[in-house]
Coordinates of C-alpha atoms and ligand atoms in Angstrom, one line a residue:
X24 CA 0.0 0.0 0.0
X25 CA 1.4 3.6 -0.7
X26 CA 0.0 6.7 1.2
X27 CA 0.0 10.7 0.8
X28 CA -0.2 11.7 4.7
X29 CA -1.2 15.8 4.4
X30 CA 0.9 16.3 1.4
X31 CA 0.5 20.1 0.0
X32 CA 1.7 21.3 -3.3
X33 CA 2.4 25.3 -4.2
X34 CA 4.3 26.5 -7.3
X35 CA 4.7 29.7 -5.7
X36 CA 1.5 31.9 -5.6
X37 CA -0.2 29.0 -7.0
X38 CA -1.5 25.8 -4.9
X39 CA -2.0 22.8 -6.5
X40 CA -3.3 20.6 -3.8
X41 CA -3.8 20.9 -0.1
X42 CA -3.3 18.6 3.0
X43 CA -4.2 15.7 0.8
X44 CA -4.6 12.4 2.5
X45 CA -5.6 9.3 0.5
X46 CA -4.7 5.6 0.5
X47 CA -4.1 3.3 -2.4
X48 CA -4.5 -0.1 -1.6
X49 CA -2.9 -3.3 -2.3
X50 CA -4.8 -4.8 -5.2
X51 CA -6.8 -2.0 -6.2
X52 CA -6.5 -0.1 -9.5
X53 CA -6.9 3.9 -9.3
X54 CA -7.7 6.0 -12.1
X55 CA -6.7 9.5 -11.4
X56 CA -8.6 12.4 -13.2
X57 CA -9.1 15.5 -13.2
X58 CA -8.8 19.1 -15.5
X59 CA -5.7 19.8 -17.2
X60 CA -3.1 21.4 -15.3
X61 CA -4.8 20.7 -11.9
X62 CA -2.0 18.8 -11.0
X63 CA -2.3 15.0 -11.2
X64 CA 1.7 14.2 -13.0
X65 CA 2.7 16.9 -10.1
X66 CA 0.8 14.4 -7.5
X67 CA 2.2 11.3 -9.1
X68 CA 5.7 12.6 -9.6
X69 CA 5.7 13.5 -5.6
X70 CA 4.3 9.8 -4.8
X71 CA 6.9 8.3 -7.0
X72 CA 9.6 10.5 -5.0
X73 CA 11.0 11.9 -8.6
X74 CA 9.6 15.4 -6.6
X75 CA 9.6 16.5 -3.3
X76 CA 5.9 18.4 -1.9
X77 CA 5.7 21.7 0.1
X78 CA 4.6 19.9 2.6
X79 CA 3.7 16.5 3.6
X80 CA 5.0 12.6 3.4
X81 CA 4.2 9.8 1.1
X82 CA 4.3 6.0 3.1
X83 CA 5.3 3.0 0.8
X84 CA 4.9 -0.1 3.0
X85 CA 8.0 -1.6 3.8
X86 CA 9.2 -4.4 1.0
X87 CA 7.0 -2.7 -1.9
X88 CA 8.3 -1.8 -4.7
X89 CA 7.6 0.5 -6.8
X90 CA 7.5 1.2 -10.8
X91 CA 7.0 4.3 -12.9
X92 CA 7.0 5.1 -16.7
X93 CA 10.8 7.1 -16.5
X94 CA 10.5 10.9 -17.8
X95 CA 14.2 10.4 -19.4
X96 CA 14.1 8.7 -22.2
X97 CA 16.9 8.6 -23.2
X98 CA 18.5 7.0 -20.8
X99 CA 18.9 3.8 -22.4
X100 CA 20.2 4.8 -25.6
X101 CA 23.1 2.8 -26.4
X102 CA 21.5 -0.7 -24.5
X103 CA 19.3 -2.9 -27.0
X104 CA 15.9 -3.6 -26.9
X105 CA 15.7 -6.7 -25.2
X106 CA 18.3 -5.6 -22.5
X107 CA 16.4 -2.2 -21.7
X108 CA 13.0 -4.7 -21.0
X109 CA 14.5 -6.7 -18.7
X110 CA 16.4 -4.2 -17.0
X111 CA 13.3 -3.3 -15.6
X112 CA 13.4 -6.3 -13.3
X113 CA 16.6 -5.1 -11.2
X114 CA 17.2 -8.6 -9.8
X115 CA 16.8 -10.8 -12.5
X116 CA 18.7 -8.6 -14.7
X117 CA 22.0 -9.0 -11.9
X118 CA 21.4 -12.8 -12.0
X119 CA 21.9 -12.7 -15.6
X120 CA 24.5 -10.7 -15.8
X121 CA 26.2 -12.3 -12.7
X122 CA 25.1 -16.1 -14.9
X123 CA 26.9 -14.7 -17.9
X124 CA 29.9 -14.3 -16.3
X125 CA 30.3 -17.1 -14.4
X126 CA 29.7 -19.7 -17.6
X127 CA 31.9 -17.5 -19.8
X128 CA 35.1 -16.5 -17.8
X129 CA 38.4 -17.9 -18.7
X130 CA 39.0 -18.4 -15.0
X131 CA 36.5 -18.6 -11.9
X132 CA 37.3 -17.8 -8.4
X133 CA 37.2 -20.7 -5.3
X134 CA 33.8 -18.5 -4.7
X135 CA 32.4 -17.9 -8.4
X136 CA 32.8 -22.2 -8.5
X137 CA 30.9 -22.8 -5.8
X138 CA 27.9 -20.0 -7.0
X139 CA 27.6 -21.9 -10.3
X140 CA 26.1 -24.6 -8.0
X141 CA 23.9 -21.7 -6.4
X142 CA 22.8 -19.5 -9.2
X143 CA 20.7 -21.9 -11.4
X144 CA 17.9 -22.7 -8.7
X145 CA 17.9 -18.0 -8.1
X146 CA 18.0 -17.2 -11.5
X147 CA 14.9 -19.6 -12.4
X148 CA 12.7 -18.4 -9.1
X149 CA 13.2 -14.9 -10.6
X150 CA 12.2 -15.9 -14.0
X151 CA 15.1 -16.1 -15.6
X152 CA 14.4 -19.1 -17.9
X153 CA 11.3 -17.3 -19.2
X154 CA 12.7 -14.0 -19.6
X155 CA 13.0 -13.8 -23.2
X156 CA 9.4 -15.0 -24.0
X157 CA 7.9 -12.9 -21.7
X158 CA 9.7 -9.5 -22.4
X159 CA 8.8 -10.7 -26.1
X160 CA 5.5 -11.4 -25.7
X161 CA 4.8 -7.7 -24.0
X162 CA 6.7 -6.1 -26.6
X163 CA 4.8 -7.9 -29.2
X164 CA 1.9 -6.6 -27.0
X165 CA 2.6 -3.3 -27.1
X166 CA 3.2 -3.2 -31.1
X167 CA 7.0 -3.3 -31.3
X168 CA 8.3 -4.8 -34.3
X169 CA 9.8 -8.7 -33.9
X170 CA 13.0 -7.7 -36.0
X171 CA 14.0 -4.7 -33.8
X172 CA 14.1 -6.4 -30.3
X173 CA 18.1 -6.4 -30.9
X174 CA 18.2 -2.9 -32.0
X175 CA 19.8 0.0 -29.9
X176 CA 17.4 2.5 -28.5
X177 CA 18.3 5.2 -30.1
X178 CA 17.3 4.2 -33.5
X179 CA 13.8 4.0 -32.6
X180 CA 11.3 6.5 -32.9
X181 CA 10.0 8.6 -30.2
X182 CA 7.0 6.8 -30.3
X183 CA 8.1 3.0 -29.9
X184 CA 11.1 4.3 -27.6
X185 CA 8.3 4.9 -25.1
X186 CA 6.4 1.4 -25.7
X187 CA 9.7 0.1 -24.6
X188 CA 10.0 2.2 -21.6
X189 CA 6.5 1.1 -20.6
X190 CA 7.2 -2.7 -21.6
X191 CA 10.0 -2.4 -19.1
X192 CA 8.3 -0.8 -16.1
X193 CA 5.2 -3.2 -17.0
X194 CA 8.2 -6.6 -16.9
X195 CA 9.6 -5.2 -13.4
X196 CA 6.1 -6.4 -11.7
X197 CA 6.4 -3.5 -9.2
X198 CA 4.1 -3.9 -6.2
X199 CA 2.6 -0.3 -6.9
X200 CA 2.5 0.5 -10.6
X201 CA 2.3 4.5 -11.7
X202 CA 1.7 5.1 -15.2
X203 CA 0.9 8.7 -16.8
X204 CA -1.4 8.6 -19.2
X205 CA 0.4 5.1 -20.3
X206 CA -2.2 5.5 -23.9
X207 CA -1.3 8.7 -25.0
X208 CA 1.0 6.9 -27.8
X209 CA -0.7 3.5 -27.9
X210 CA -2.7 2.6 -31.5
X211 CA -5.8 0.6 -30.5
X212 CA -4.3 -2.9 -30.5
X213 CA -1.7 -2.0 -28.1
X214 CA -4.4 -0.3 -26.1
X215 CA -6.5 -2.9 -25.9
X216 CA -3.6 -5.3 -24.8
X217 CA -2.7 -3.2 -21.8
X218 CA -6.1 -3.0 -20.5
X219 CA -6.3 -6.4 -20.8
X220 CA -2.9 -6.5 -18.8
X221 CA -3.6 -4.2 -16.0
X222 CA -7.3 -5.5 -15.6
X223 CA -4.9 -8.7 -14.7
X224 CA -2.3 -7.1 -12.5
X225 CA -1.9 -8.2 -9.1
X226 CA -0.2 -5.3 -7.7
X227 CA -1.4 -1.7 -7.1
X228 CA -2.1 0.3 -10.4
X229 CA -2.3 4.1 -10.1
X230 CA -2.8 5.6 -14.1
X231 CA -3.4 9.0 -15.1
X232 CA -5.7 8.9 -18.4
X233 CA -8.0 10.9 -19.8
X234 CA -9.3 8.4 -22.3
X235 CA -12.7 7.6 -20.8
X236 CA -12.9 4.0 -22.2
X237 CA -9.5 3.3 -20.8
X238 CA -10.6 4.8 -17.3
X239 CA -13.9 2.6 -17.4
X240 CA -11.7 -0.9 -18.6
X241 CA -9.4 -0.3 -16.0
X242 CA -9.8 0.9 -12.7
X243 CA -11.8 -0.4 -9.9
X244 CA -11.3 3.0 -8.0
X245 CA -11.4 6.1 -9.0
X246 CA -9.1 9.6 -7.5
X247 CA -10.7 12.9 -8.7
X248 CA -8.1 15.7 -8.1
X249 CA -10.7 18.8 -7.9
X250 CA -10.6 22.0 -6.4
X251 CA -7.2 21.1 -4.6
X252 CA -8.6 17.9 -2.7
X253 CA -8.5 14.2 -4.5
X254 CA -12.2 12.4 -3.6
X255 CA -11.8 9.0 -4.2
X256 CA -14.8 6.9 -5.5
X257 CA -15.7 3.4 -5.8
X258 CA -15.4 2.0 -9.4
X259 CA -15.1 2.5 -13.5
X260 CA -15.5 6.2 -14.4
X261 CA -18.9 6.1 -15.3
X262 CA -19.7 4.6 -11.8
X263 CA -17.6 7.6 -10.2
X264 CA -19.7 10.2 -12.5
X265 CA -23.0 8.5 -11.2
X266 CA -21.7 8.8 -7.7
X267 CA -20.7 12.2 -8.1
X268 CA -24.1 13.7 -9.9
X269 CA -26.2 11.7 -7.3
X270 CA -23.8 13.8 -4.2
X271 CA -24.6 17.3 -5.8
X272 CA -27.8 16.5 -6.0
X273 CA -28.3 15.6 -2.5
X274 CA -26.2 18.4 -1.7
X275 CA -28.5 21.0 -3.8
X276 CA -31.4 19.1 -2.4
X277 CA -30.1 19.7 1.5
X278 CA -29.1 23.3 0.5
X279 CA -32.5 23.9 -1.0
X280 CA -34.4 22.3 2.6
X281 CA -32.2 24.7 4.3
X282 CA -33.0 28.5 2.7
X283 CA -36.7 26.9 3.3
X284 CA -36.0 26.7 6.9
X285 CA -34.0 29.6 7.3
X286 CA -37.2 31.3 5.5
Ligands
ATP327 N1 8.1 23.0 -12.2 C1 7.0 23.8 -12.2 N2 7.1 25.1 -11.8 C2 6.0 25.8 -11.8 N3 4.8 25.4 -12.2 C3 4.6 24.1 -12.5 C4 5.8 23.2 -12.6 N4 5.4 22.0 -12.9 C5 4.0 22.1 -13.2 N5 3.6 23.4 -12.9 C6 2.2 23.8 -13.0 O1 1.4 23.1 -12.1 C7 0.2 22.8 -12.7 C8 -0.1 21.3 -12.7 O2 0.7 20.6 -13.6 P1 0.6 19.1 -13.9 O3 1.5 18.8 -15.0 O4 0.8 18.3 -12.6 O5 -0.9 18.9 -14.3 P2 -1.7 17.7 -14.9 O6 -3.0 17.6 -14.1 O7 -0.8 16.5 -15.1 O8 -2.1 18.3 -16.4 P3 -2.4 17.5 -17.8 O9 -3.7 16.9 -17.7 O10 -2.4 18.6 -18.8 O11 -1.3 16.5 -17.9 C9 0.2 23.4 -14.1 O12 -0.5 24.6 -14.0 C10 1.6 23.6 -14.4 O13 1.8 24.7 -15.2
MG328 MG1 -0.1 15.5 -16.7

């Protein structure tokens, strides 16, 4: 579970948000919304820790970790396809690295000897002997090209750079997942295949969209960042709309009962 405990936000005059205090739970998939510039990458960037708020905390539970789409993207330039994907699972990619090694070195330490007799039984509880057919399939997934899984980033367009990026935060299985607006450069067949991915996700998804078909496939919960508060609502974004017309209504009801009163 992650948590903003009173977190404020200002760009100087201006306030984004104000002692904000929500929980996202384990499990749970949490569209956030809300108008343009009100602030949700701002919110996501502090719960990520890429930013630090005016005021307040973020709580990740102890053991979780955490994944987010990375803003540089150029980062991996010069690494290939393939090894930028399963980079994204920090552990696996050091047992592979640490496997390589070990089965091609000219000459192997008293220690290095005995880890060959280790390594095997760690590198196949993280995954290691599917690694290449799963990074493949979500790259297939997510529309890249079979014949340029072995090329270098940078000779891909902006475009399938970023389905990369998101096929390697997706192959890290983070505990808490934060994607901003994941769709933006999706077609509709990649789309459709990471709906049908995060609608199977274990862990805790937290996506920014503003594609309203998206934000009724996906999330169970909704977080409406709205005049500096986030209300959070059970279900799909249609549910949360329901919810929300059927609260005003009440509320214009109550205020109408009341100027009766006061009359
Ligand atoms: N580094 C910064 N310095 C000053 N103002 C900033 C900075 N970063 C963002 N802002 C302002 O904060 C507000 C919220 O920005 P943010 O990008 O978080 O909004 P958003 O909800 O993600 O919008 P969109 O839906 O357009 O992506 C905007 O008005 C933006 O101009
Ligand atoms: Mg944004």
């Amino acid at each position: 579970m992650i948590s903003a405990v009173s977190v404020t936000m200002r760009y100087g005059e201006k306030t984004l948000f104000e002692n904000v205090s929500v929980k996202f739970r384990a499990g749970n998939r949490y569209g956030l919304i809300g108008a343009n510039g009100s602030g949700k990458s701002t919110f996501m960037k502090i719960l990520s820790g890429q930013l630090e708020a005016s005021s307040g905390e973020v709580a990740l539970d102890t053991g979780c970790t955490m994944g987010f789409l990375r803003q540089d993207h150029n980062t991996f330039d010069h690494e290939t396809v393939m090894n930028t994907v399963y980079q994204g699972n920090e552990t696996l990619w050091k047992l592979h690295l640490e496997r390589e090694h070990l089965y091609t070195a000219a000459e192997l330490t008293p220690e290095e000897e005995e880890r060959i007799g280790l390594i095997e039984e760690e590198f196949g509880e993280a995954g290691g002997y599917t690694m290449e057919t799963d990074a493949a399939k979500m790259l297939d997934g997510l529309g890249l090209p079979e014949e340029q899984r072995e090329d270098a980033m940078e000779t891909l367009s902006a475009g399938l750079k970023l389905r990369v990026l998101l096929a390697r935060v997706l192959f890290g299985k983070p505990d808490v997942l934060l994607l901003d607006e994941p769709t933006n450069h999706l077609d509709m067949t990649s789309r459709d295949w990471l709906e049908n991915f995060l609608q199977q996700y274990t862990g805790t998804v937290i996506v920014i969209s503003h594609d309203r078909f998206f934000l009724n496939a996906v999330p169970t919960h909704i977080a409406d960042l709205d005049y500096q508060e986030i209300r959070m609502f059970n279900g799909n974004y249609d549910d949360s709309m329901t919810t929300n017309a059927m609260l005003m209504e009440k509320r214009s009801r109550e205020n109408a009962t009341k100027e009766k009163t006061h009359r």
